[in-house]
Every structure is written in C-alpha cells, then in structure tokens.
C-alpha cells in the first residue's frame, strides 16, 4: 500500500532548470520599462516568488507599470521558455517510478496554470501528471499555500496522504499549512540554509532518491526538521 499516493511537485527548480528563460524574460520586461537588470543580479534567488512581488519588491515597479511588466515578461517567456529550460537529471526516471507504482502526480507552482502546462508539454513531462495547479492570472491566488490548497481541492487529493516536493522555503511552508508531508530538494534554486530553516520532513540531494523515500519498499529513516510520522 502506498504511504503517499499523491505527490505534488514544484516546477521551477524542482523538475526543470528554467533560470535561463526567466533571467532573459525578466531583463526584457525591465528594459521595456526603462530599467536594467544588473549583470551580477542572482535571479535564481527570485525564482519561486510571484512576478507581481518581484517587480514591486525588487525593482520598485507598481500599479499599471507592474501589470505591463508582467505582460512583457510573459510574452517573452512564452517565446523563449523552451530554449532556456532543461529537465533536471533523473527527473523522468523518478516520475516513471512513481507513476508506475500508482502515484497520482500533480504540479503545484507559482506559474499561472496555462503557462506551467505549456512548459510541461514542451519539456515532454505532461504525460506524467494528472493535473497542474498554478497561480491565477489575476494574482488573487499566488501564495504557495493557497496554490497547494487549490491543488488539493481541484483534484480531490487527501492532504493526509499527500506529499509536497519543492526547492524553496515557501514550498515547505505551504505544505505545512495544508498538513502535507514536505520534502525539500537541494538541486534547485533554494539555498540549503533556507530549506533547513523551513524544517522539511526530509531533504534529498537528487531526484533519484525520491522513489526510495516515498514508495513502500523504503521508509524515511530520519526527518530533517521533525520525526517522520
């Protein structure tokens, strides 16, 4: 019997490295508004934060200018995502193993759902997933906790038998607020210190470790933040 028959995955920094496409699109959007993205700005630390918050908090772009920047970003990203994105090593083998064992897989991401669905399709990952839960285009649903809650409701998932896998603290906090088991991954955009401070139930260093952790032949030996339950 599966311990966690439902597995929610973050997208950027967990399934795919989209940093090239995101950096190029962010630079383009800022340039359209007369601003410049510094060459030494580590955009990887911004990935996973909603665009509205990035433009407002990091670059001081608000109101109608922020909405225009988001539109410019999305237009550029739509054109460049495929060339600036790659699937992380071992991801497809991991998803094959989980699906083969009977797990339901859903993406939970701060990307708007249609954009995330297109990325999955272009990267050849859509065949593994039963659904995509993302932010709303109107920004009303952009907090990761709300996105995870939406995923549970939209796809009829039981939180007590679901796990969230992600690379940022907000993935762990979002899982906690919805009472999901939380797994942090260290190959993405989040710093190790960030993940440890968020106290996930478990940390993994490669996607290949996930089937052994989540499928019944193996149990988590120890938790990163608290005892496994």
XYZ file of C-alpha atoms in Angstrom, residues 82-223:
142
model
C 11.748 26.030 -24.473
C 15.273 27.118 -25.425
C 16.073 28.416 -21.938
C 14.779 25.456 -19.921
C 16.116 21.951 -19.271
C 14.796 18.977 -17.336
C 16.931 18.074 -14.328
C 18.827 14.785 -14.300
C 16.890 11.707 -13.106
C 13.527 13.506 -13.180
C 11.951 11.301 -15.843
C 13.177 8.089 -14.207
C 11.753 9.302 -10.896
C 8.375 10.201 -12.392
C 8.278 6.868 -14.236
C 8.853 5.008 -10.964
C 6.217 6.957 -9.041
C 3.586 6.680 -11.768
C 4.416 3.023 -12.248
C 3.772 2.413 -8.555
C 0.340 4.024 -8.845
C 1.016 7.542 -7.530
C -1.076 10.463 -8.726
C 1.255 13.312 -9.689
C 0.247 16.980 -9.760
C 2.307 20.128 -10.354
C 1.834 22.946 -7.816
C 3.638 26.098 -8.972
C 3.529 29.881 -8.709
C 3.452 29.978 -12.522
C -0.069 30.516 -13.887
C -1.610 27.156 -14.737
C -1.718 27.540 -18.549
C 1.914 28.680 -18.681
C 3.039 25.811 -16.461
C 1.060 23.331 -18.565
C 2.798 24.602 -21.705
C 6.231 24.202 -20.098
C 5.409 20.621 -19.120
C 4.244 19.878 -22.655
C 7.302 21.436 -24.291
C 9.633 19.547 -21.953
C 7.809 16.251 -22.557
C 6.751 15.908 -18.920
C 2.998 16.397 -19.261
C 2.401 12.662 -19.755
C 3.338 12.006 -16.134
C 0.922 14.447 -14.494
C -2.772 14.224 -13.739
C -3.101 17.973 -13.243
C -1.474 21.377 -12.927
C -2.317 23.841 -10.154
C -0.761 27.260 -10.555
C -1.343 30.869 -9.646
C -4.330 32.726 -11.061
C -3.750 35.199 -13.880
C -5.327 37.979 -11.783
C -2.811 37.500 -8.891
C -5.573 36.596 -6.423
C -4.045 33.155 -5.903
C -0.275 33.468 -5.832
C 0.806 32.364 -2.338
C 2.177 28.815 -2.383
C -0.080 27.730 0.484
C -3.141 28.859 -1.496
C -1.862 27.108 -4.622
C -1.387 23.828 -2.752
C -4.847 24.197 -1.214
C -6.259 24.773 -4.687
C -4.490 21.634 -5.958
C -5.988 19.528 -3.182
C -9.481 20.830 -3.879
C -9.268 20.825 -7.678
C -8.029 17.241 -7.935
C -9.716 15.738 -4.872
C -6.472 14.892 -3.067
C -6.267 13.831 0.583
C -3.747 16.029 2.393
C -3.034 13.298 4.945
C -1.810 11.035 2.141
C -0.068 13.635 0.003
C 3.472 14.976 -0.151
C 4.826 18.267 -1.489
C 8.255 18.240 -3.166
C 9.989 21.575 -3.727
C 13.217 23.543 -3.629
C 12.183 26.704 -1.756
C 11.084 27.535 1.783
C 7.641 28.567 0.542
C 7.102 25.022 -0.748
C 7.780 23.663 2.735
C 5.690 26.312 4.492
C 2.853 25.810 2.010
C 2.911 22.079 2.671
C 2.904 22.667 6.429
C -0.101 24.996 6.296
C -2.035 22.339 4.384
C -0.785 19.442 6.563
C 1.168 17.692 3.816
C 4.407 15.787 4.268
C 7.128 18.114 2.995
C 10.253 17.111 1.074
C 12.912 19.693 0.252
C 15.261 19.209 -2.698
C 18.761 20.652 -2.742
C 19.463 20.722 -6.504
C 17.203 23.696 -7.225
C 17.292 27.437 -6.596
C 16.839 27.496 -2.822
C 19.845 27.730 -0.523
C 20.454 24.761 1.761
C 20.210 27.091 4.758
C 16.806 28.294 3.575
C 15.482 24.764 3.305
C 16.879 23.626 6.658
C 15.362 26.677 8.373
C 11.969 25.796 6.880
C 12.252 22.350 8.588
C 11.041 19.906 5.920
C 10.246 16.356 6.908
C 13.064 15.204 4.669
C 15.784 16.610 2.409
C 17.018 14.842 -0.730
C 20.046 15.633 -2.854
C 18.947 14.026 -6.123
C 15.663 13.222 -7.812
C 16.703 9.587 -7.894
C 16.289 9.416 -4.127
C 12.569 10.197 -4.191
C 11.174 6.781 -5.192
C 13.099 5.096 -2.384
C 11.801 7.673 0.062
C 8.148 7.695 -0.995
C 7.422 4.161 -2.166
C 6.597 1.348 0.289
C 9.810 -0.634 -0.028
C 11.641 2.104 1.875
C 10.719 4.343 4.788
C 12.292 7.704 5.656
C 14.997 6.902 8.184
C 15.110 10.395 9.631
C 13.498 13.737 9.082
